[in-house]
CSV table of C-alpha atoms and ligand atoms in Angstrom, one decimal:
chain,number,residue,atom,x,y,z
A,1,MET,CA,-16.0,15.9,50.5
A,2,GLY,CA,-13.2,17.5,52.5
A,3,MET,CA,-10.1,15.8,53.7
A,4,GLN,CA,-10.6,12.1,54.4
A,5,ILE,CA,-8.5,9.7,56.6
A,6,ALA,CA,-8.2,6.0,56.0
A,7,PRO,CA,-6.3,4.1,58.7
A,8,SER,CA,-4.5,1.0,57.5
A,9,ILE,CA,-5.1,-2.1,59.6
A,10,LEU,CA,-1.7,-3.4,58.4
A,11,SER,CA,-0.4,-1.7,61.6
A,12,ALA,CA,-3.2,-3.1,63.8
A,13,ASP,CA,-3.2,-6.2,66.0
A,14,PHE,CA,-4.4,-8.9,63.7
A,15,ALA,CA,-5.4,-11.1,66.6
A,16,ASN,CA,-7.9,-8.6,67.7
A,17,LEU,CA,-9.2,-7.1,64.5
A,18,GLU,CA,-12.7,-6.0,65.5
A,19,SER,CA,-11.6,-4.1,68.5
A,20,GLU,CA,-8.7,-2.6,66.5
A,21,ILE,CA,-11.2,-1.4,63.8
A,22,VAL,CA,-13.5,0.2,66.4
A,23,LYS,CA,-10.6,2.1,67.8
A,24,VAL,CA,-10.4,4.3,64.7
A,25,ASP,CA,-14.1,4.9,64.2
A,26,THR,CA,-13.5,8.6,63.8
A,27,ALA,CA,-12.1,7.7,60.3
A,28,ASP,CA,-13.8,8.2,56.9
A,29,TRP,CA,-12.7,4.8,55.6
A,30,LEU,CA,-11.0,1.6,56.8
A,31,HIS,CA,-8.0,0.8,54.6
A,32,VAL,CA,-7.4,-2.9,54.1
A,33,ASP,CA,-4.2,-4.0,52.4
A,34,VAL,CA,-4.5,-7.2,50.4
A,35,MET,CA,-1.1,-8.6,49.5
A,36,ASP,CA,-0.5,-11.9,47.6
A,37,GLY,CA,3.2,-12.6,48.1
A,38,HIS,CA,3.7,-12.2,44.3
A,39,PHE,CA,2.9,-8.7,43.3
A,40,VAL,CA,4.6,-7.6,46.5
A,41,PRO,CA,6.9,-9.6,48.7
A,42,ASN,CA,4.5,-9.8,51.6
A,43,LEU,CA,1.3,-11.7,52.3
A,44,THR,CA,-1.7,-10.5,54.3
A,45,LEU,CA,-5.3,-11.5,53.9
A,46,GLY,CA,-7.9,-12.2,51.3
A,47,LEU,CA,-11.6,-12.3,50.4
A,48,PRO,CA,-13.1,-14.2,53.4
A,49,VAL,CA,-11.4,-11.9,55.9
A,50,VAL,CA,-12.4,-8.7,53.9
A,51,GLU,CA,-16.0,-10.0,53.9
A,52,ARG,CA,-16.1,-10.3,57.7
A,53,ILE,CA,-14.3,-7.0,58.2
A,54,ALA,CA,-16.9,-5.3,56.0
A,55,GLU,CA,-19.7,-6.8,58.2
A,56,VAL,CA,-18.2,-5.5,61.5
A,57,SER,CA,-16.6,-2.2,60.4
A,58,PRO,CA,-18.5,1.1,61.2
A,59,MET,CA,-16.6,2.7,58.3
A,60,PRO,CA,-16.8,1.7,54.6
A,61,ILE,CA,-14.0,-0.5,53.4
A,62,ASP,CA,-11.2,0.9,51.1
A,63,ALA,CA,-9.6,-2.2,49.7
A,64,HIS,CA,-6.0,-1.8,48.4
A,65,LEU,CA,-5.2,-4.8,46.2
A,66,MET,CA,-1.5,-5.5,45.9
A,67,ILE,CA,-2.1,-8.7,43.9
A,68,GLU,CA,-1.6,-10.2,40.5
A,69,ASN,CA,-4.6,-10.6,38.2
A,70,PRO,CA,-6.8,-7.8,39.5
A,71,ASP,CA,-8.8,-8.3,36.2
A,72,HIS,CA,-10.3,-11.4,37.9
A,73,TRP,CA,-10.0,-10.5,41.6
A,74,ALA,CA,-10.9,-6.8,41.9
A,75,PRO,CA,-14.7,-7.3,41.3
A,76,ARG,CA,-14.7,-10.1,43.8
A,77,TYR,CA,-13.7,-7.6,46.5
A,78,ALA,CA,-16.6,-5.3,45.5
A,79,GLU,CA,-18.9,-8.3,45.9
A,80,ALA,CA,-17.3,-9.0,49.3
A,81,GLY,CA,-18.5,-5.6,50.5
A,82,ALA,CA,-15.7,-3.2,49.8
A,83,ALA,CA,-17.2,0.2,49.0
A,84,SER,CA,-14.0,1.3,47.2
A,85,VAL,CA,-11.6,-1.0,45.4
A,86,THR,CA,-8.1,0.0,44.4
A,87,PHE,CA,-6.1,-2.2,42.0
A,88,HIS,CA,-2.5,-1.7,40.8
A,89,TYR,CA,-2.1,-0.4,37.2
A,90,GLU,CA,1.1,-2.4,36.9
A,91,ALA,CA,-0.7,-5.7,37.5
A,92,ALA,CA,-3.8,-5.0,35.3
A,93,LYS,CA,-4.3,-6.3,31.8
A,94,ASP,CA,-7.3,-4.0,31.1
A,95,PRO,CA,-7.6,-1.2,33.7
A,96,ARG,CA,-10.6,0.4,32.0
A,97,ALA,CA,-12.5,-2.9,32.0
A,98,ILE,CA,-11.8,-3.5,35.7
A,99,ALA,CA,-13.0,0.1,36.6
A,100,ARG,CA,-16.2,-0.5,34.7
A,101,ASP,CA,-16.8,-3.8,36.4
A,102,LEU,CA,-16.3,-2.2,39.8
A,103,ARG,CA,-18.7,0.6,39.1
A,104,ARG,CA,-21.3,-1.8,37.7
A,105,LEU,CA,-21.1,-3.6,41.1
A,106,GLY,CA,-21.7,-0.4,42.9
A,107,ALA,CA,-18.1,0.2,44.2
A,108,ARG,CA,-15.9,3.2,43.7
A,109,ALA,CA,-13.2,2.4,41.1
A,110,SER,CA,-9.6,3.3,42.0
A,111,VAL,CA,-6.2,2.7,40.4
A,112,ALA,CA,-2.9,2.7,42.2
A,113,LEU,CA,0.5,3.7,40.8
A,114,LYS,CA,3.8,2.4,42.3
A,115,PRO,CA,6.5,5.1,42.8
A,116,GLY,CA,8.2,4.1,39.5
A,117,THR,CA,5.1,4.3,37.4
A,118,PRO,CA,4.5,7.7,35.7
A,119,VAL,CA,1.1,9.4,36.0
A,120,ASP,CA,0.9,9.7,32.2
A,121,VAL,CA,-0.2,6.1,31.8
A,122,ILE,CA,-3.7,6.9,33.2
A,123,LEU,CA,-4.2,10.6,32.3
A,124,ASP,CA,-6.3,9.8,29.2
A,125,ASP,CA,-8.6,7.5,31.2
A,126,LEU,CA,-9.3,9.5,34.3
A,127,VAL,CA,-13.0,9.6,33.6
A,128,GLU,CA,-13.1,5.8,34.3
A,129,PHE,CA,-11.9,6.3,37.9
A,130,ASP,CA,-13.3,7.8,41.1
A,131,MET,CA,-9.9,7.8,42.8
A,132,VAL,CA,-6.2,7.5,42.0
A,133,LEU,CA,-3.8,6.2,44.6
A,134,VAL,CA,-0.3,7.7,44.4
A,135,MET,CA,2.0,5.4,46.4
A,136,THR,CA,4.4,7.4,48.5
A,137,VAL,CA,6.4,4.2,49.4
A,138,GLU,CA,7.1,1.0,47.6
A,139,PRO,CA,4.1,-1.1,48.3
A,140,GLY,CA,4.5,-4.1,50.6
A,141,PHE,CA,5.2,-2.9,54.1
A,142,GLY,CA,4.1,-0.4,56.7
A,143,GLY,CA,6.4,2.0,58.5
A,144,GLN,CA,8.5,3.2,55.5
A,145,ALA,CA,9.7,6.7,54.8
A,146,PHE,CA,7.5,9.1,52.8
A,147,MET,CA,8.7,9.9,49.2
A,148,PRO,CA,8.3,13.6,48.7
A,149,ASP,CA,9.2,13.2,45.0
A,150,MET,CA,5.7,11.8,44.4
A,151,MET,CA,4.1,15.2,45.0
A,152,SER,CA,4.5,16.1,41.3
A,153,LYS,CA,2.2,13.2,40.4
A,154,VAL,CA,-0.4,14.4,42.9
A,155,SER,CA,-0.4,17.9,41.5
A,156,THR,CA,-0.5,16.7,37.9
A,157,LEU,CA,-3.6,14.7,38.7
A,158,ARG,CA,-5.2,17.5,40.6
A,159,HIS,CA,-4.7,19.9,37.7
A,160,ALA,CA,-6.0,17.3,35.2
A,161,SER,CA,-9.1,16.7,37.3
A,162,ASP,CA,-9.7,20.4,37.7
A,163,ALA,CA,-9.2,20.9,33.9
A,164,ALA,CA,-11.8,18.2,33.3
A,165,ASP,CA,-14.2,20.0,35.7
A,166,ARG,CA,-14.6,17.0,37.9
A,167,HIS,CA,-13.4,16.0,41.4
A,168,LEU,CA,-11.2,13.0,41.3
A,169,TRP,CA,-10.2,11.8,44.7
A,170,ILE,CA,-6.4,11.6,45.1
A,171,GLN,CA,-5.2,9.2,47.7
A,172,THR,CA,-1.6,8.8,49.1
A,173,ASP,CA,-0.4,5.8,51.0
A,174,GLY,CA,2.9,5.3,52.8
A,175,GLY,CA,4.6,7.4,55.4
A,176,ILE,CA,1.7,9.7,56.0
A,177,ALA,CA,1.9,11.3,59.4
A,178,ARG,CA,1.7,14.7,61.1
A,179,ASP,CA,5.0,15.8,59.5
A,180,THR,CA,4.1,14.8,55.9
A,181,ILE,CA,0.3,15.2,55.5
A,182,GLU,CA,0.4,19.0,54.9
A,183,THR,CA,2.8,18.6,52.0
A,184,VAL,CA,0.3,16.2,50.3
A,185,ALA,CA,-2.7,18.4,51.0
A,186,ARG,CA,-1.0,21.4,49.4
A,187,ALA,CA,-0.1,19.3,46.4
A,188,GLY,CA,-3.8,18.4,46.0
A,189,GLY,CA,-4.2,15.1,47.8
A,190,ASP,CA,-7.4,14.6,49.7
A,191,VAL,CA,-7.6,11.0,50.9
A,192,PHE,CA,-4.9,9.9,53.3
A,193,VAL,CA,-3.9,6.4,54.3
A,194,ALA,CA,-2.0,6.2,57.6
A,195,GLY,CA,-1.0,3.0,59.3
A,196,SER,CA,1.8,3.3,61.8
A,197,ALA,CA,1.0,7.0,62.5
A,198,VAL,CA,-2.6,6.1,63.6
A,199,TYR,CA,-2.1,2.7,65.3
A,200,GLY,CA,1.2,3.9,66.8
A,201,ALA,CA,-0.6,6.8,68.5
A,202,ALA,CA,-1.7,6.6,72.2
A,203,ASP,CA,-5.2,7.6,71.0
A,204,PRO,CA,-5.8,6.4,67.5
A,205,ALA,CA,-9.2,8.0,67.1
A,206,ALA,CA,-7.9,11.4,68.2
A,207,GLU,CA,-4.9,11.0,65.8
A,208,VAL,CA,-7.3,10.5,62.9
A,209,ASN,CA,-9.0,13.8,63.8
A,210,ALA,CA,-5.6,15.6,64.2
A,211,LEU,CA,-4.4,14.4,60.8
A,212,ARG,CA,-7.6,15.5,59.1
A,213,ALA,CA,-7.4,18.9,60.8
A,214,LEU,CA,-3.8,19.4,59.7
A,215,ALA,CA,-4.7,18.5,56.1
A,216,ALA,CA,-7.7,20.8,56.0
A,217,ALA,CA,-5.8,23.7,57.4
A,218,ALA,CA,-2.9,23.1,54.9
A,219,ARG,CA,-5.4,23.1,51.9
A,220,ALA,CA,-7.2,26.3,53.1
B,1,LIG,C1,2.0,-0.4,52.2
B,1,LIG,C2,0.5,-0.3,52.4
B,1,LIG,C3,0.1,0.8,53.4
B,1,LIG,C4,0.8,0.7,54.7
B,1,LIG,C5,1.1,2.1,55.1
B,1,LIG,O1,2.2,-1.2,51.1
B,1,LIG,O2,-0.2,-0.1,51.2
B,1,LIG,O3,-1.3,0.9,53.4
B,1,LIG,O4,-0.1,0.1,55.7
B,1,LIG,O5,1.7,2.1,56.3
B,1,LIG,P1,2.4,3.4,56.9
B,1,LIG,O6,1.3,4.5,57.1
B,1,LIG,O7,3.0,3.0,58.2
B,1,LIG,O8,3.5,3.9,55.9
B,2,LIG,ZN1,-2.3,0.4,51.4
């Protein structure tokens, strides 16, 4: 896989979700932010909405769970039709067991790290995961400023993945736009979530392609 773009519907018009989803059909994934008002101080949507989104979306669903008790809930999102499920390390009792449940259900297993969580906590367990999400903002809200300090986590993960002779997908989420995506691509990131940059553009589908092209050129 090359560089992949996952627009976040957090910046879409929630009253017109289906047409908003179709607007970004040049994307590789559709990023769906699930927030519970406890793990993060914001509340979005849950299982029944994800289930319907998965039915109408032309792109596979990349569910980002910012919720407590992912040990119970993460597999439910795989069952609801998410092709990739990301849970937060900080909320998980047994990250390896969650990853195994997700894979058993046929989903890609992914773990997210908040900005304050060091990458060391998962380095010994990378084989359990298909993707690691390095948050480049504090989770909870769209439209925040990108944190360049997180790039050392991205490069550490890329080197660890290369050393293990496998290709771990490394996702970044928060403040990804034309002026930040090249920095991430150079550090080793390859899956990019973008909310306000895509939905704030005059032509969201074209913006997805522009972001992907910038990332690909920066990596090459
Ligand atoms: C924030 C969410 C992001 C958010 C990104 O907690 O996880 O997916 O939508 O928004 P932007 O791209 O605007 O920073
Ligand atoms: Zn997200």
